[in-house]
PDB file of C-alpha atoms in Angstrom:
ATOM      1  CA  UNK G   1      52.715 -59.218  42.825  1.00 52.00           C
ATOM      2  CA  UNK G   2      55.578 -57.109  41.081  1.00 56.00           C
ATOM      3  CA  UNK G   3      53.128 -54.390  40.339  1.00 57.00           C
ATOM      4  CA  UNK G   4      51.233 -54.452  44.134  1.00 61.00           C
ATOM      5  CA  UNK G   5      53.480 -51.523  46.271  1.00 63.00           C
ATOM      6  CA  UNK G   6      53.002 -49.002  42.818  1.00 60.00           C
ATOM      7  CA  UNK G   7      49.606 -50.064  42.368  1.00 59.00           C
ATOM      8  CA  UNK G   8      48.676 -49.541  46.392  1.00 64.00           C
ATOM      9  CA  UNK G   9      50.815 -46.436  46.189  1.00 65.00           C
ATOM     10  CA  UNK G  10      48.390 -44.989  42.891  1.00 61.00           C
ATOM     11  CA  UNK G  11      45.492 -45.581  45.121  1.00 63.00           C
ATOM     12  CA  UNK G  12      46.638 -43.782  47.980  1.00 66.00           C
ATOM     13  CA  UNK G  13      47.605 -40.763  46.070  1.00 63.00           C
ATOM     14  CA  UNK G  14      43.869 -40.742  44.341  1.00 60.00           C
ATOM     15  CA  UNK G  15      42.308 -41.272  47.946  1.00 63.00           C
ATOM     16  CA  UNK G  16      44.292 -37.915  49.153  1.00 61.00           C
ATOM     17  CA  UNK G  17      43.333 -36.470  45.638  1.00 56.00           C
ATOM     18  CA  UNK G  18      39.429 -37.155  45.712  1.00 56.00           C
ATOM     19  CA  UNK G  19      39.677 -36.081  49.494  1.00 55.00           C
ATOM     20  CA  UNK G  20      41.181 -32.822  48.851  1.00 48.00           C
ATOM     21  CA  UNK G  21      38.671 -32.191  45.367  1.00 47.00           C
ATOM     22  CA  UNK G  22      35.733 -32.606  48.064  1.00 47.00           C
ATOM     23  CA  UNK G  23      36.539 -29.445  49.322  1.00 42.00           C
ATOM     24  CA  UNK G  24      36.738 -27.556  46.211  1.00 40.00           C
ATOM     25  CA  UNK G  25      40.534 -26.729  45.817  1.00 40.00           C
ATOM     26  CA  UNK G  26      43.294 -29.558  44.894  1.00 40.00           C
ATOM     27  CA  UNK G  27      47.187 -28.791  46.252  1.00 41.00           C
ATOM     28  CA  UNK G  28      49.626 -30.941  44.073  1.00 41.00           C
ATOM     29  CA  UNK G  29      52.818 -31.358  43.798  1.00 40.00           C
ATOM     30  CA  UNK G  30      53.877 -31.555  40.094  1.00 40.00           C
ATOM     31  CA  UNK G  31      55.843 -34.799  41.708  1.00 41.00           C
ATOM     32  CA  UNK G  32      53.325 -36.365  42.747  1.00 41.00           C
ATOM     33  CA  UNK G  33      50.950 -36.026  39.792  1.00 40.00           C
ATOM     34  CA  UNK G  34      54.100 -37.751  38.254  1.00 41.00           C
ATOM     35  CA  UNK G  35      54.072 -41.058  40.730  1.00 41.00           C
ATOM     36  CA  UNK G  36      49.918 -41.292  40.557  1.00 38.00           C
ATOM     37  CA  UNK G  37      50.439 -41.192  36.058  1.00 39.00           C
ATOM     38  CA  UNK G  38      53.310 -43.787  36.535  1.00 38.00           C
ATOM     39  CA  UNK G  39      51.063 -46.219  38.684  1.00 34.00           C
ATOM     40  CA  UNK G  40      50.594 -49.493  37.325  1.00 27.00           C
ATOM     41  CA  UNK G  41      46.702 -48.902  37.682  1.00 28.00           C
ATOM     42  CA  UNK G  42      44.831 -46.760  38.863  1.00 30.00           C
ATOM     43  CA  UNK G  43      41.294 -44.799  37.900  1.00 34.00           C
ATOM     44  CA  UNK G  44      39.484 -41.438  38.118  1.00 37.00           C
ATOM     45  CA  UNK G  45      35.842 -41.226  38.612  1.00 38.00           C
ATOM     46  CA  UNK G  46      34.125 -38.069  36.570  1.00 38.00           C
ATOM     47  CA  UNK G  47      32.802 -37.128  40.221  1.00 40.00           C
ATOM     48  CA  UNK G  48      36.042 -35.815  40.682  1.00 41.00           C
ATOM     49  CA  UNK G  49      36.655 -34.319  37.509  1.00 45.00           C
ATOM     50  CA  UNK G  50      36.650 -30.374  36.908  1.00 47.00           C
ATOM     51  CA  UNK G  51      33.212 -28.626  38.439  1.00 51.00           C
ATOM     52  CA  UNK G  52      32.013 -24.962  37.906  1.00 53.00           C
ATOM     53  CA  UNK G  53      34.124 -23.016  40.507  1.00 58.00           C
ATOM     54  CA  UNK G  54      36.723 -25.788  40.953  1.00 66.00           C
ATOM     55  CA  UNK G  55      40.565 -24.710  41.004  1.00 72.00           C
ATOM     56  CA  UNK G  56      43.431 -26.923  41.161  1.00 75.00           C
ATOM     57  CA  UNK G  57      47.035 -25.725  41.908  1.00 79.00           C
ATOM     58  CA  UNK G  58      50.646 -27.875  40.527  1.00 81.00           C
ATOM     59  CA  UNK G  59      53.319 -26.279  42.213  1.00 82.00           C
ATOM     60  CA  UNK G  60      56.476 -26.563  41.380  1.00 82.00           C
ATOM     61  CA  UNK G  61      59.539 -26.332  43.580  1.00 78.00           C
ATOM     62  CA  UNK G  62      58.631 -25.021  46.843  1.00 79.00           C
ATOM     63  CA  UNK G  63      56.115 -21.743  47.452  1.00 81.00           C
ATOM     64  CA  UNK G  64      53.128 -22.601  49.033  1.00 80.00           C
ATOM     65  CA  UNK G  65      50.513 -23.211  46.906  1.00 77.00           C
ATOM     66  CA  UNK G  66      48.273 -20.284  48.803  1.00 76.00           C
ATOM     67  CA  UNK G  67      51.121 -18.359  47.982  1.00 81.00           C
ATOM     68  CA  UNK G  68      50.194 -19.215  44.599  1.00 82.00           C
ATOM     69  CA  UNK G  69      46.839 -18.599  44.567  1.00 78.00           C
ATOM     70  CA  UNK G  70      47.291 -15.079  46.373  1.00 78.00           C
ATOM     71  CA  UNK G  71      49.791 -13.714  43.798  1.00 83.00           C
ATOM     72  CA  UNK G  72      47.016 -15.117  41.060  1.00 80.00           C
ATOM     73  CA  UNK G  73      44.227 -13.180  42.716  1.00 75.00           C
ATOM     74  CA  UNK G  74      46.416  -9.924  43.120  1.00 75.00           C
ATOM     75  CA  UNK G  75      47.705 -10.227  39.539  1.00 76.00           C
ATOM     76  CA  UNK G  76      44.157  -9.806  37.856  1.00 69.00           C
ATOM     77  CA  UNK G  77      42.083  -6.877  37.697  1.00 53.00           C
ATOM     78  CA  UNK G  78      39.740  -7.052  35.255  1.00 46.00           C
ATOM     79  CA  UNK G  79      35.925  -6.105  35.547  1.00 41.00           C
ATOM     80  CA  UNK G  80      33.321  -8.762  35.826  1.00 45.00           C
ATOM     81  CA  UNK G  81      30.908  -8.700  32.872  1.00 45.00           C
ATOM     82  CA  UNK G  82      27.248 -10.367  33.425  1.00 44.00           C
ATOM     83  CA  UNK G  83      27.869 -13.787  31.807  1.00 44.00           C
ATOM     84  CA  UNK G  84      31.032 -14.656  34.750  1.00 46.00           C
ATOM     85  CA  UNK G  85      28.386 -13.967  37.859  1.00 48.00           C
ATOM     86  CA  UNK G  86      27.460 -17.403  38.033  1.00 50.00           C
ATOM     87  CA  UNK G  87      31.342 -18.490  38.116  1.00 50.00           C
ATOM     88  CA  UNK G  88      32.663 -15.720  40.519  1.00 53.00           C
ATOM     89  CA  UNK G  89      29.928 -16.504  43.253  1.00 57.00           C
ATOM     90  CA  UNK G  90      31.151 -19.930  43.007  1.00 51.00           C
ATOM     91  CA  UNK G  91      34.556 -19.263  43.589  1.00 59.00           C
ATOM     92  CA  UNK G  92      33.355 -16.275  46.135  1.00 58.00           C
ATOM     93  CA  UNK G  93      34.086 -18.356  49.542  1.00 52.00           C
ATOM     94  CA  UNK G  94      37.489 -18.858  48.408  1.00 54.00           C
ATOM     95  CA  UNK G  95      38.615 -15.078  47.450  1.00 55.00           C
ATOM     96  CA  UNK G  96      39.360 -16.124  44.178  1.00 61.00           C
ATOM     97  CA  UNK G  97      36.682 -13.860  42.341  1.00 59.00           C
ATOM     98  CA  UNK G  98      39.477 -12.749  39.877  1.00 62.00           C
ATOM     99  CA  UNK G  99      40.137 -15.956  38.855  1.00 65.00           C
ATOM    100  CA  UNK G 100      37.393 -16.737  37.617  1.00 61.00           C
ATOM    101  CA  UNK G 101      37.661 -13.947  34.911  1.00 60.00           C
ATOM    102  CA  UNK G 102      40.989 -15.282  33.971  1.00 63.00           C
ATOM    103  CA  UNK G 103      39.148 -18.738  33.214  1.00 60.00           C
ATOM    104  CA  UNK G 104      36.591 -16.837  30.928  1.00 60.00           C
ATOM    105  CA  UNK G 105      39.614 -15.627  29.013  1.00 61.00           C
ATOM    106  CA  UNK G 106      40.180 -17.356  25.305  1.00 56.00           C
ATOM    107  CA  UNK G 107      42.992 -15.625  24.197  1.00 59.00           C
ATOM    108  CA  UNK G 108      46.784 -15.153  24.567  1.00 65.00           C
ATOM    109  CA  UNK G 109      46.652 -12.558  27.833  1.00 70.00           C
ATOM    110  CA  UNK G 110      49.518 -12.547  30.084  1.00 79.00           C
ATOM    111  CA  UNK G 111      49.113 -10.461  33.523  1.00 81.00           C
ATOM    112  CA  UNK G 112      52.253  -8.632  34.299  1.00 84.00           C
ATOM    113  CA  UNK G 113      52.815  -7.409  37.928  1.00 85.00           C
ATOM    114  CA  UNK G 114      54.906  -6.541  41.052  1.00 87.00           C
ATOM    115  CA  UNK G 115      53.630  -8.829  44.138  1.00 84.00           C
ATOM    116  CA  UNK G 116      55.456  -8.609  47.463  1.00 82.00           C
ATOM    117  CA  UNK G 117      58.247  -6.897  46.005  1.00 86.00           C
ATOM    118  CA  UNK G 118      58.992  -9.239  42.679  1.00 88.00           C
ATOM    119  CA  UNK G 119      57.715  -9.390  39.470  1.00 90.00           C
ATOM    120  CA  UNK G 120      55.202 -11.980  38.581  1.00 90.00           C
ATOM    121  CA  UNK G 121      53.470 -12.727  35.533  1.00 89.00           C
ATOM    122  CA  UNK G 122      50.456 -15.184  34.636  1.00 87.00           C
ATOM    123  CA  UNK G 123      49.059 -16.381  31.484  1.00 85.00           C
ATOM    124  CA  UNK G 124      48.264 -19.275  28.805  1.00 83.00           C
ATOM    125  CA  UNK G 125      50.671 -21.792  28.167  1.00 82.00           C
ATOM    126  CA  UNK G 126      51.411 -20.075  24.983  1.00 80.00           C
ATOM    127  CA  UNK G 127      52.124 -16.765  26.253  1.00 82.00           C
ATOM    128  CA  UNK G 128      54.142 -17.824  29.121  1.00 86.00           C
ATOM    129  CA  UNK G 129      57.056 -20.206  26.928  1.00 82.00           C
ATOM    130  CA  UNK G 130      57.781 -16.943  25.237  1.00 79.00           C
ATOM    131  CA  UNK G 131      58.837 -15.538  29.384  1.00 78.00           C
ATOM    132  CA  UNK G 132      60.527 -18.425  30.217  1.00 82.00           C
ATOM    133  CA  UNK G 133      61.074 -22.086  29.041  1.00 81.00           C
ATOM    134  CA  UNK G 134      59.149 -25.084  29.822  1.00 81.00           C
ATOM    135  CA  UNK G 135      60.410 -28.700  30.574  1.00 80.00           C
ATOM    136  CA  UNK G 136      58.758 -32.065  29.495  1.00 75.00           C
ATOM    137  CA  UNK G 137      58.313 -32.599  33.210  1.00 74.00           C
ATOM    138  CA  UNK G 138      56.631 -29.239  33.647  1.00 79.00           C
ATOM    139  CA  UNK G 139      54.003 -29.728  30.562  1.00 79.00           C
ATOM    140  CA  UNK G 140      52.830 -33.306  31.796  1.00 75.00           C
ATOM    141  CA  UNK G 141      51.295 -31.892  34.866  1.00 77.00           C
ATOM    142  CA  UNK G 142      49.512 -29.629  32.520  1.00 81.00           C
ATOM    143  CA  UNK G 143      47.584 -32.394  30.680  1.00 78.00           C
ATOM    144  CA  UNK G 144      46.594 -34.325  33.176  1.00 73.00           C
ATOM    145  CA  UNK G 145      44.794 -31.005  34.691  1.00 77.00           C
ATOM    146  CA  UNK G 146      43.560 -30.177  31.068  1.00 77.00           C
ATOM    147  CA  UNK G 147      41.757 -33.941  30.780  1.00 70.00           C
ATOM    148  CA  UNK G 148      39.923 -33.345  33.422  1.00 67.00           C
ATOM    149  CA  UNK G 149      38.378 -30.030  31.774  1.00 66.00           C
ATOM    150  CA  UNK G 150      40.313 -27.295  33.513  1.00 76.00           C
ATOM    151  CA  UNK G 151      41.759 -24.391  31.656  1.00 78.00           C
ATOM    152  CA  UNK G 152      45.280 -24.260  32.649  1.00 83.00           C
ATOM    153  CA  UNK G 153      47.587 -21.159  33.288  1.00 85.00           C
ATOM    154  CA  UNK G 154      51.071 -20.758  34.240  1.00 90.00           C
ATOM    155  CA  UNK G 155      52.708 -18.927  36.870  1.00 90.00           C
ATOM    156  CA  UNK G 156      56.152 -17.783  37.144  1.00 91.00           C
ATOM    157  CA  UNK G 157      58.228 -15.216  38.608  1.00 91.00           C
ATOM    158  CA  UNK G 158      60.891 -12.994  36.514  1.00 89.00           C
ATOM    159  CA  UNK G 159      63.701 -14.285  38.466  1.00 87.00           C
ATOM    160  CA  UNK G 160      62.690 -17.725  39.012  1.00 84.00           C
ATOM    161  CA  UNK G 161      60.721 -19.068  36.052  1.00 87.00           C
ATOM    162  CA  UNK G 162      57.596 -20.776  35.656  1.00 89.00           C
ATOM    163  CA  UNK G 163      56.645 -21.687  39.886  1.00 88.00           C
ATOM    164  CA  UNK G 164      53.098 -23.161  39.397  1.00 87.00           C
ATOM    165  CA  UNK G 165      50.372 -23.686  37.188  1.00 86.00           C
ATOM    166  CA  UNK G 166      46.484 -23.066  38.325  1.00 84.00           C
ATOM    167  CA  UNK G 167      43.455 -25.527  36.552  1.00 80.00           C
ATOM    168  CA  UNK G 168      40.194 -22.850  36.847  1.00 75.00           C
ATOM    169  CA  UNK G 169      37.141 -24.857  36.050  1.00 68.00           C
ATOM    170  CA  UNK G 170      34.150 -23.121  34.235  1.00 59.00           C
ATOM    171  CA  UNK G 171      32.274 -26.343  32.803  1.00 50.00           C
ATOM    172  CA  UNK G 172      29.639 -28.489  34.047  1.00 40.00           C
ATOM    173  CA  UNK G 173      30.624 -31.584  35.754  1.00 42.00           C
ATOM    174  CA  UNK G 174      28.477 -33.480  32.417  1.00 47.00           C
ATOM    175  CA  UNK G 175      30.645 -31.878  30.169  1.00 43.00           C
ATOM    176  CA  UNK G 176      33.660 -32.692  31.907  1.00 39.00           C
ATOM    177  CA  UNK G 177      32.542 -36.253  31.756  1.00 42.00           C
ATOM    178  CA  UNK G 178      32.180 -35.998  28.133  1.00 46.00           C
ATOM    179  CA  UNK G 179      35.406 -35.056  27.615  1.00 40.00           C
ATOM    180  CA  UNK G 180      36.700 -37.904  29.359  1.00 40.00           C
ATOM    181  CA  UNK G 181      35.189 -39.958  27.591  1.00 43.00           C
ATOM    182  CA  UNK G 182      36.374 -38.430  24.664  1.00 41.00           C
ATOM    183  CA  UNK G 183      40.050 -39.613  25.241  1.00 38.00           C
ATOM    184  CA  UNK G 184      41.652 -41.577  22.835  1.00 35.00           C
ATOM    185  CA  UNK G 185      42.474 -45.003  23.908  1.00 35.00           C
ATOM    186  CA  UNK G 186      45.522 -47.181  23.137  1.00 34.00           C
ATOM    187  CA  UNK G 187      46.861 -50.700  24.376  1.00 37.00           C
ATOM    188  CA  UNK G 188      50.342 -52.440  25.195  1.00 38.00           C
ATOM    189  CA  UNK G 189      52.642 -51.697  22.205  1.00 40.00           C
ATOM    190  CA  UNK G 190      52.891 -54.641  20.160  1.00 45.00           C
ATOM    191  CA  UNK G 191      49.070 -55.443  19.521  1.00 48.00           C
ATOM    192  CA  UNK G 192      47.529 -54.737  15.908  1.00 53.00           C
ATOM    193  CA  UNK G 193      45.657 -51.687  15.706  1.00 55.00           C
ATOM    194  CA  UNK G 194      43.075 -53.504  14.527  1.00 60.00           C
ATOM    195  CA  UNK G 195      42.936 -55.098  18.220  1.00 55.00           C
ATOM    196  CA  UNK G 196      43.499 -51.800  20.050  1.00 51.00           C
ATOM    197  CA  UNK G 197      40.396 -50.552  18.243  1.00 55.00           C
ATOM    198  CA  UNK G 198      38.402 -53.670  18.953  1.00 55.00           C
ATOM    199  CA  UNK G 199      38.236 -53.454  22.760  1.00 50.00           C
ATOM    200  CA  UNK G 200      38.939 -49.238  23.072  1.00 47.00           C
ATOM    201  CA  UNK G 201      35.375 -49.609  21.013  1.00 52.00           C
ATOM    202  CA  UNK G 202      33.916 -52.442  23.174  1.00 49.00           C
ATOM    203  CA  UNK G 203      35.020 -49.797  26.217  1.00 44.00           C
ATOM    204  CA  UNK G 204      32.946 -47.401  24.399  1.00 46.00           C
ATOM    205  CA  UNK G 205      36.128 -45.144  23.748  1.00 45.00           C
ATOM    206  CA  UNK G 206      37.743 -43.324  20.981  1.00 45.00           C
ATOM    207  CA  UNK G 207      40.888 -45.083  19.548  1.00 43.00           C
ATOM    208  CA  UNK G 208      43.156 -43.744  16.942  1.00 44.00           C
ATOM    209  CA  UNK G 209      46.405 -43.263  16.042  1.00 42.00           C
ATOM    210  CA  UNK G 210      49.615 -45.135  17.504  1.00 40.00           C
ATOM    211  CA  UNK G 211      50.548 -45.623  20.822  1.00 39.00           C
ATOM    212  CA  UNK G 212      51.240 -42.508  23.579  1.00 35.00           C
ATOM    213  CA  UNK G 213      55.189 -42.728  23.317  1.00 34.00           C
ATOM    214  CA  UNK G 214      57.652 -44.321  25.376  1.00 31.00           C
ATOM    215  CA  UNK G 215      54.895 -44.899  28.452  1.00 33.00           C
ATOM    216  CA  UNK G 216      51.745 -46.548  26.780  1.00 32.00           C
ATOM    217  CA  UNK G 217      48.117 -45.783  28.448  1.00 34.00           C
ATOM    218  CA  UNK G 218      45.050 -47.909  28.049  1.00 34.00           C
ATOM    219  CA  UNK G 219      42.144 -45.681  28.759  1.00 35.00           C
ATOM    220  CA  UNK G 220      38.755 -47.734  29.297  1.00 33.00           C
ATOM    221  CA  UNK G 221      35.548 -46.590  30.744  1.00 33.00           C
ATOM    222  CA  UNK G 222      31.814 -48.307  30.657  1.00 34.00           C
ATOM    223  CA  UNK G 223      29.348 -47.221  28.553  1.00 34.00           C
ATOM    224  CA  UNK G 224      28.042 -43.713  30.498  1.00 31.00           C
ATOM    225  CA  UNK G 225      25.655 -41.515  30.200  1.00 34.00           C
ATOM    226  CA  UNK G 226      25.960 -39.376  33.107  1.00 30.00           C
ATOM    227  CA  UNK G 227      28.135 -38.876  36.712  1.00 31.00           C
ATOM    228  CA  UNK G 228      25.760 -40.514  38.265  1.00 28.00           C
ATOM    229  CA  UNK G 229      26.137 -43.858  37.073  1.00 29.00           C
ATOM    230  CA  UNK G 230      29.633 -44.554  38.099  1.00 29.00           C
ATOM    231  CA  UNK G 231      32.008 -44.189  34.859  1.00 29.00           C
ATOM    232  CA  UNK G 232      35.632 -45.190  35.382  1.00 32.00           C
ATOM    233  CA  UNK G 233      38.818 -44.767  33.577  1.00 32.00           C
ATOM    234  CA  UNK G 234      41.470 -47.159  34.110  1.00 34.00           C
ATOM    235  CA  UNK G 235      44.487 -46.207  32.528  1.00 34.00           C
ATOM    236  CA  UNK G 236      47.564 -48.872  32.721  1.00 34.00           C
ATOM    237  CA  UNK G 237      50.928 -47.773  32.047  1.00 34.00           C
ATOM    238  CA  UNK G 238      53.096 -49.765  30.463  1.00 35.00           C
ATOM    239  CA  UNK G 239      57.009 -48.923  29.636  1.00 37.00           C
ATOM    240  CA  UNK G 240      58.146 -49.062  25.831  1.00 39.00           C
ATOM    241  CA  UNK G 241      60.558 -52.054  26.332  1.00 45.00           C
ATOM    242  CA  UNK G 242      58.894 -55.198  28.208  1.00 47.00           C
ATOM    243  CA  UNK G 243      61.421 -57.801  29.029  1.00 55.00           C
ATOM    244  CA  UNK G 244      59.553 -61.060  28.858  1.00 58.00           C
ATOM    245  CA  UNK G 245      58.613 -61.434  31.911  1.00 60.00           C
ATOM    246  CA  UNK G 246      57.063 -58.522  31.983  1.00 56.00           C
ATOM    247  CA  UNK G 247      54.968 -59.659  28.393  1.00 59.00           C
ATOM    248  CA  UNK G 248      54.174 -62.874  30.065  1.00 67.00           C
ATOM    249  CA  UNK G 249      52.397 -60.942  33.317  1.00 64.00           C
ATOM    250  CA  UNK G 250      50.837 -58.326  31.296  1.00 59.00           C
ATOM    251  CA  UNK G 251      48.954 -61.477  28.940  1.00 65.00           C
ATOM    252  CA  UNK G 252      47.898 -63.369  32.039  1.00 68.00           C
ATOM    253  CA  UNK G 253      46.398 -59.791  33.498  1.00 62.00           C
ATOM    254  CA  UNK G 254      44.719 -59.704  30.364  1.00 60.00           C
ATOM    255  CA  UNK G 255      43.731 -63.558  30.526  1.00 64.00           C
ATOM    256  CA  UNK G 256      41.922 -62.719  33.679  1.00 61.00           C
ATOM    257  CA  UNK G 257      40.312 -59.313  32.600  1.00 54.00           C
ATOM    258  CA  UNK G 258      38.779 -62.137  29.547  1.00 56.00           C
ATOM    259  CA  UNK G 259      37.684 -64.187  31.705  1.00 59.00           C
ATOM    260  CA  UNK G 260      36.265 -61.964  34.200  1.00 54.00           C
ATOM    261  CA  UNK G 261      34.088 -60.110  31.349  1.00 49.00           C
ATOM    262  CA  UNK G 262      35.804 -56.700  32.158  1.00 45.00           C
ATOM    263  CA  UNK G 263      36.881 -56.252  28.588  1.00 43.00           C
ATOM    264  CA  UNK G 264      34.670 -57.505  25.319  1.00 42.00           C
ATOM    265  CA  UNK G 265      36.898 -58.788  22.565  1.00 39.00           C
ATOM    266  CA  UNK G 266      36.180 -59.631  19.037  1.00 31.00           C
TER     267      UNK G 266
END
């Protein structure tokens, strides 16, 4: 009951999300990729994971994410070489044809450039903390669009720092299922790793190494082969320090997942 308005909230912000994916392009709000991590539960289905041609925008602070995008596009100038056709027609109907020769890109570039009068610059995480300095709350964003197979550049403005980050997809949508299936699970602090690795293997999921810090995730997904068949990951996240109430809620949840057959044990 205690875990009902963030758990309703979660699945509000992934309806809006899967919504705005449908249409190629996802506007985000570093905030609110924040509040949809922080949900009690909540899952993404590889469907809407990263596509050939797919972009996804964090912005962060206040310019318009087209504002973004348009600064992006003007920043890049490079020639098209034959393997990036297939990629730029897909991202074609959106103007973003430069783009997708930044995503084809596997080293350190940074794009340097005056845009409307100030100077912009855009490039790999890397590259861009030696321009200006990044905050744990800006680099979270940046994961969650790396899980989901994007490659991930940064944004920022000489006199204002780092404004946005842009997620350019160039994989297929198999591959991007792969890789989330790839991610390494963990459960509730507390539990043996022995445990952990029981039932992240029974969810046919890596598991290895300790727990994900101060806010724990439990990554599960069914055994998968393609999109297709409907692959879930449910992540639960679960604070450090559990008063016992808290421990006594999360078991019974657990009870019922047992009993339900959602989760194989040893």
């Amino acid at each position: 009951v205690a875990a009902a308005p963030a758990l309703a909230a979660g699945r509000a912000k992934l309806a809006a999300a899967a919504e705005a994916r449908r249409g190629g392009l996802m506007l985000s709000r570093a905030k609110d990729l924040e509040d949809l991590m922080r949900a009690r539960r909540w899952q993404i289905d590889p469907h809407l994971l990263a596509a050939p041609g797919k972009v996804e925008v964090v912005v962060y602070g206040d310019t318009p994410a087209d504002t973004l995008l348009a600064v992006a596009d003007a920043l890049l100038s490079e020639s098209f070489g034959p393997e990036q056709t297939s990629l730029r027609e897909a991202l074609k109907a959106k103007n973003l044809e430069r783009l997708a020769v930044a995503a084809t890109r596997k080293d350190d570039a940074l794009w340097r450039g005056t845009v409307n009068g100030r100077r912009w610059y855009l490039g790999f995480e890397a590259a861009v903390e030696a321009q200006a300095e990044l905050t744990a709350d800006m680099k979270s964003p940046l994961e969650f669009l790396r899980d989901q197979g994007h490659t991930v550049y940064l944004l920022g403005r000489d006199d204002g720092g780092v404004l946005g980050a842009l997620g350019i997809s160039v994989g297929a949508e198999p591959e991007a299922v792969k890789a989330a299936k790839a991610l390494s699970a963990t459960l509730m602090p507390g539990l043996p790793d022995g445990t952990r690795q029981a039932v992240a293997k029974a969810a046919g999921v890596t598991c290895d190494g300790p727990p994900l810090g101060r806010h724990d995730a439990t990554l599960l997904t069914p055994h998968a082969e393609l999109p297709s068949s409907g692959a879930r990951i449910r992540v639960v996240v679960v604070p450090e320090e559990i008063p016992m109430w808290g421990r006594l809620r999360e078991g019974l949840a657990l009870l019922v997942y047992r009993l339900r057959g959602r989760v194989a044990w040893d």
